CSV table of C-alpha atoms in Angstrom, one decimal:
chain,number,residue,atom,x,y,z
A,1,ALA,CA,6.9,-15.6,-9.4
A,2,GLN,CA,4.7,-12.5,-9.5
A,3,LYS,CA,1.9,-12.9,-7.0
A,4,ILE,CA,-0.3,-10.0,-8.0
A,5,THR,CA,-0.9,-9.1,-11.7
A,6,GLN,CA,-2.6,-6.0,-13.0
A,7,THR,CA,-2.5,-6.1,-16.8
A,8,GLN,CA,-3.9,-2.7,-17.5
A,9,PRO,CA,-1.4,0.1,-17.2
A,10,GLY,CA,-4.0,2.6,-18.0
A,11,MET,CA,-7.8,2.8,-18.4
A,12,PHE,CA,-10.2,5.5,-19.6
A,13,VAL,CA,-13.8,5.8,-18.7
A,14,GLN,CA,-16.6,8.3,-19.4
A,15,GLU,CA,-18.0,10.1,-16.4
A,16,LYS,CA,-21.1,8.3,-14.9
A,17,GLU,CA,-20.1,5.0,-16.6
A,18,ALA,CA,-18.9,1.9,-14.9
A,19,VAL,CA,-15.4,0.6,-15.2
A,20,THR,CA,-13.7,-2.7,-14.2
A,21,LEU,CA,-10.0,-2.9,-13.2
A,22,ASP,CA,-8.5,-6.3,-13.5
A,23,CYS,CA,-6.4,-8.1,-10.9
A,24,THR,CA,-5.3,-11.7,-10.8
A,25,TYR,CA,-3.3,-13.3,-8.0
A,26,ASP,CA,-1.4,-16.4,-7.2
A,27,THR,CA,-1.0,-18.2,-3.8
A,28,SER,CA,-1.0,-21.6,-2.4
A,29,ASP,CA,-2.2,-20.4,1.0
A,30,PRO,CA,-5.9,-21.1,1.4
A,31,SER,CA,-6.3,-18.2,3.8
A,32,TYR,CA,-5.6,-14.8,2.2
A,33,GLY,CA,-7.1,-11.4,1.8
A,34,LEU,CA,-7.4,-9.2,-1.2
A,35,PHE,CA,-7.4,-5.4,-1.1
A,36,TRP,CA,-7.8,-2.5,-3.4
A,37,TYR,CA,-6.2,0.9,-2.7
A,38,LYS,CA,-6.6,4.2,-4.5
A,39,GLN,CA,-3.6,6.5,-4.8
A,40,PRO,CA,-4.4,10.1,-6.1
A,41,SER,CA,-1.6,12.4,-7.2
A,42,SER,CA,-1.0,13.5,-3.7
A,43,GLY,CA,0.5,10.0,-3.0
A,44,GLU,CA,-1.7,8.9,-0.1
A,45,MET,CA,-3.0,5.4,-0.2
A,46,ILE,CA,-6.7,5.2,0.4
A,47,PHE,CA,-8.2,1.8,1.3
A,48,LEU,CA,-11.2,1.0,-0.8
A,49,ILE,CA,-12.4,-2.6,-0.3
A,50,TYR,CA,-11.4,-5.9,1.2
A,51,GLN,CA,-12.3,-9.5,0.3
A,52,GLY,CA,-11.3,-12.5,2.4
A,53,SER,CA,-10.7,-15.9,0.7
A,54,TYR,CA,-13.5,-17.5,2.7
A,55,ASP,CA,-16.0,-14.8,2.1
A,56,GLN,CA,-19.0,-16.2,0.3
A,57,GLN,CA,-20.3,-13.0,-1.1
A,58,ASN,CA,-18.5,-10.4,-3.2
A,59,ALA,CA,-17.5,-7.3,-1.2
A,60,THR,CA,-19.2,-4.0,-1.8
A,61,GLU,CA,-18.5,-0.5,-0.4
A,62,GLY,CA,-20.6,2.2,-1.9
A,63,ARG,CA,-19.7,2.6,-5.6
A,64,TYR,CA,-17.0,0.0,-5.3
A,65,SER,CA,-17.5,-3.7,-5.6
A,66,LEU,CA,-15.1,-6.6,-5.9
A,67,ASN,CA,-15.8,-9.3,-8.4
A,68,PHE,CA,-14.2,-12.2,-6.7
A,69,GLN,CA,-13.7,-15.4,-8.8
A,70,LYS,CA,-11.8,-17.8,-6.6
A,71,ALA,CA,-11.4,-20.5,-9.1
A,72,ARG,CA,-9.9,-18.1,-11.6
A,73,LYS,CA,-7.9,-16.3,-8.9
A,74,SER,CA,-9.2,-13.0,-9.9
A,75,ALA,CA,-10.4,-10.0,-7.9
A,76,ASN,CA,-11.5,-7.3,-10.2
A,77,LEU,CA,-12.6,-3.9,-8.9
A,78,VAL,CA,-15.8,-2.5,-10.3
A,79,ILE,CA,-16.4,1.2,-10.0
A,80,SER,CA,-19.9,2.2,-10.8
A,81,ALA,CA,-21.1,5.7,-11.9
A,82,SER,CA,-17.5,7.0,-12.3
A,83,GLN,CA,-16.7,10.5,-11.1
A,84,LEU,CA,-14.0,12.9,-12.1
A,85,GLY,CA,-12.5,12.5,-8.6
A,86,ASP,CA,-12.0,8.8,-9.3
A,87,SER,CA,-9.0,9.6,-11.6
A,88,ALA,CA,-6.0,8.1,-9.8
A,89,MET,CA,-3.8,5.1,-9.6
A,90,TYR,CA,-5.4,1.9,-8.3
A,91,PHE,CA,-3.5,-0.9,-6.7
A,92,CYS,CA,-4.6,-4.4,-6.0
A,93,ALA,CA,-2.9,-6.1,-3.1
A,94,MET,CA,-2.8,-9.5,-1.4
A,95,ARG,CA,-2.0,-10.6,2.1
A,96,GLU,CA,-1.3,-14.3,2.6
A,97,GLY,CA,-2.7,-15.6,5.8
A,98,PHE,CA,-5.1,-13.8,8.1
A,99,GLY,CA,-4.0,-11.2,10.6
A,100,GLY,CA,-3.2,-7.6,9.9
A,101,TYR,CA,0.4,-8.2,10.9
A,102,ASN,CA,1.2,-10.0,7.6
A,103,LYS,CA,2.7,-8.0,4.8
A,104,LEU,CA,0.9,-6.8,1.7
A,105,ILE,CA,2.1,-7.5,-1.8
A,106,PHE,CA,1.1,-5.0,-4.4
A,107,GLY,CA,0.4,-5.2,-8.1
A,108,ALA,CA,1.9,-2.8,-10.6
A,109,GLY,CA,-1.2,-0.6,-10.6
A,110,THR,CA,-3.7,0.8,-13.1
A,111,ARG,CA,-4.0,4.5,-13.8
A,112,LEU,CA,-7.6,5.4,-14.3
A,113,ALA,CA,-8.6,8.5,-16.1
A,114,VAL,CA,-12.3,9.7,-16.0
A,115,HIS,CA,-13.3,11.9,-18.8
A,116,PRO,CA,-16.2,14.4,-18.6
B,1,GLY,CA,-10.6,5.0,9.7
B,2,ALA,CA,-7.3,4.9,11.5
B,3,VAL,CA,-5.2,8.1,11.2
B,4,VAL,CA,-1.5,7.8,10.5
B,5,SER,CA,0.8,10.7,10.2
B,6,GLN,CA,4.2,11.1,8.7
B,7,HIS,CA,6.8,13.8,9.2
B,8,PRO,CA,8.3,15.4,7.2
B,9,SER,CA,6.0,15.3,4.2
B,10,ARG,CA,8.9,16.4,1.9
B,11,VAL,CA,12.6,16.7,2.4
B,12,ILE,CA,15.5,17.7,0.3
B,13,CYS,CA,19.0,16.9,1.5
B,14,LYS,CA,22.6,16.7,0.2
B,15,SER,CA,24.2,13.5,-0.7
B,16,GLY,CA,25.9,11.9,2.3
B,17,THR,CA,23.6,13.2,4.9
B,18,SER,CA,21.1,11.2,7.0
B,19,VAL,CA,17.4,11.7,7.0
B,20,LYS,CA,14.9,10.6,9.6
B,21,ILE,CA,11.3,10.0,8.8
B,22,GLU,CA,8.7,9.6,11.5
B,23,CYS,CA,5.5,7.5,11.3
B,24,ARG,CA,2.9,8.0,14.0
B,25,SER,CA,-0.3,6.1,14.7
B,26,LEU,CA,-2.7,8.7,16.1
B,27,ASP,CA,-5.7,6.6,17.0
B,28,PHE,CA,-4.5,3.5,18.6
B,29,GLN,CA,-1.5,1.5,19.7
B,30,ALA,CA,0.3,-0.3,16.9
B,31,THR,CA,2.7,-3.1,17.6
B,32,THR,CA,3.4,-3.5,13.9
B,33,MET,CA,4.1,-0.9,11.3
B,34,PHE,CA,5.4,-1.3,7.7
B,35,TRP,CA,7.7,0.8,5.6
B,36,TYR,CA,7.3,0.9,1.9
B,37,ARG,CA,9.2,2.7,-0.9
B,38,GLN,CA,7.7,3.8,-4.2
B,39,PHE,CA,9.8,5.0,-7.1
B,40,PRO,CA,8.1,7.2,-9.7
B,41,LYS,CA,5.5,5.4,-11.8
B,42,GLN,CA,6.1,2.1,-9.9
B,43,SER,CA,4.3,0.2,-7.3
B,44,LEU,CA,4.9,0.1,-3.5
B,45,MET,CA,7.6,-2.2,-2.4
B,46,LEU,CA,7.8,-3.4,1.2
B,47,MET,CA,11.1,-2.5,2.8
B,48,ALA,CA,10.7,-3.8,6.3
B,49,THR,CA,8.3,-4.7,9.0
B,50,SER,CA,8.7,-2.7,12.2
B,51,ASN,CA,7.9,-4.4,15.4
B,52,GLU,CA,7.6,-2.5,18.7
B,53,GLY,CA,10.3,-3.4,21.1
B,54,SER,CA,12.2,-5.7,18.7
B,55,LYS,CA,14.4,-5.6,15.6
B,56,ALA,CA,12.8,-4.8,12.3
B,57,THR,CA,12.4,-7.5,9.7
B,58,TYR,CA,13.9,-6.4,6.4
B,59,GLU,CA,12.9,-7.6,3.0
B,60,GLN,CA,15.5,-9.3,0.7
B,61,GLY,CA,17.7,-6.7,-0.9
B,62,VAL,CA,17.1,-3.9,1.6
B,63,GLU,CA,20.2,-2.9,3.5
B,64,LYS,CA,19.4,-2.8,7.2
B,65,ASP,CA,22.5,-0.7,8.0
B,66,LYS,CA,21.4,1.9,5.5
B,67,PHE,CA,17.7,2.0,6.4
B,68,LEU,CA,17.6,2.1,10.2
B,69,ILE,CA,14.2,1.4,11.7
B,70,ASN,CA,13.4,2.1,15.3
B,71,HIS,CA,10.0,1.3,16.8
B,72,ALA,CA,10.5,2.5,20.3
B,73,SER,CA,6.9,3.0,21.3
B,74,LEU,CA,3.4,1.7,20.4
B,75,THR,CA,2.7,4.9,18.4
B,76,LEU,CA,5.9,5.8,16.7
B,77,SER,CA,8.3,4.2,14.2
B,78,THR,CA,11.2,6.0,12.6
B,79,LEU,CA,13.0,5.3,9.4
B,80,THR,CA,16.5,6.8,9.0
B,81,VAL,CA,18.1,6.8,5.6
B,82,THR,CA,21.8,6.9,6.4
B,83,SER,CA,24.4,8.5,4.1
B,84,ALA,CA,21.7,9.2,1.5
B,85,HIS,CA,22.5,9.2,-2.2
B,86,PRO,CA,20.5,10.4,-5.2
B,87,GLU,CA,19.4,6.8,-5.9
B,88,ASP,CA,17.6,6.9,-2.5
B,89,SER,CA,15.3,9.6,-3.8
B,90,SER,CA,11.9,8.1,-3.6
B,91,PHE,CA,8.5,8.3,-1.9
B,92,TYR,CA,8.6,6.6,1.5
B,93,ILE,CA,5.3,5.6,3.0
B,94,CYS,CA,4.4,3.8,6.3
B,95,SER,CA,1.4,1.8,7.2
B,96,VAL,CA,-0.1,0.5,10.4
B,97,ALA,CA,-1.6,-2.9,10.9
B,98,VAL,CA,-5.2,-2.9,12.2
B,99,ALA,CA,-6.5,-6.1,13.7
B,100,GLY,CA,-10.2,-6.6,13.2
B,101,ILE,CA,-12.8,-7.7,10.7
B,102,LYS,CA,-11.1,-6.3,7.6
B,103,GLU,CA,-7.6,-6.5,8.9
B,104,THR,CA,-6.4,-3.8,6.6
B,105,GLN,CA,-3.5,-1.6,6.8
B,106,TYR,CA,-3.9,2.2,7.0
B,107,PHE,CA,-1.3,4.3,5.3
B,108,GLY,CA,0.4,7.5,6.2
B,109,PRO,CA,0.5,10.4,3.7
B,110,GLY,CA,4.1,9.6,2.7
B,111,THR,CA,7.4,11.4,2.6
B,112,ARG,CA,9.0,12.6,-0.6
B,113,LEU,CA,12.8,12.4,-0.3
B,114,LEU,CA,15.0,14.2,-2.8
B,115,VAL,CA,18.8,13.7,-2.4
B,116,LEU,CA,20.9,16.1,-4.4
């Protein structure tokens, strides 16, 4: 069964607007972590934001925020004030259990294009 | 954030040859590293978990005799693609587990392998 689902293959947004990238997950482990990574055309994976399953507040990192809805098992990424440099692939990932030594499972990704 | 390097960044080889890819953790000692493979327009798929001083743990469907992993020190893991074939052409990327609050993984810049 697919554990991480990103239903948007591609998204478009106007520069300076906000955009939401969807991610749903499935796990029976009560302890888990959710991640978002950005992958520009160069291929490097850039860590953006992390949310732990027991965190009470939604994670925020600068222009990135994670809309964590535990009951719905969703962890959408919100990018505010989009910039041209935000154009890239975005991957949602989950790690079951805590501890950085557990593997990450990635979604299929969403390609974001920011238009001027 | 943590700095992870990979060498080479790009390699072209003939079918039947072996290729070694190095992953180095530059900032700290890493007992666990991960190797991923990414085909064009697809997501990252975990190949194996590399543990310092012990045998790597391979994901289902990954041939351990074809993809040899050696994690001989706390800062270096190597992936050797033996008897490479054109279908092995892919983007190989390593990551390093980071214990701490966010417990994320930091990725290397990746290696593009083209087998002719």
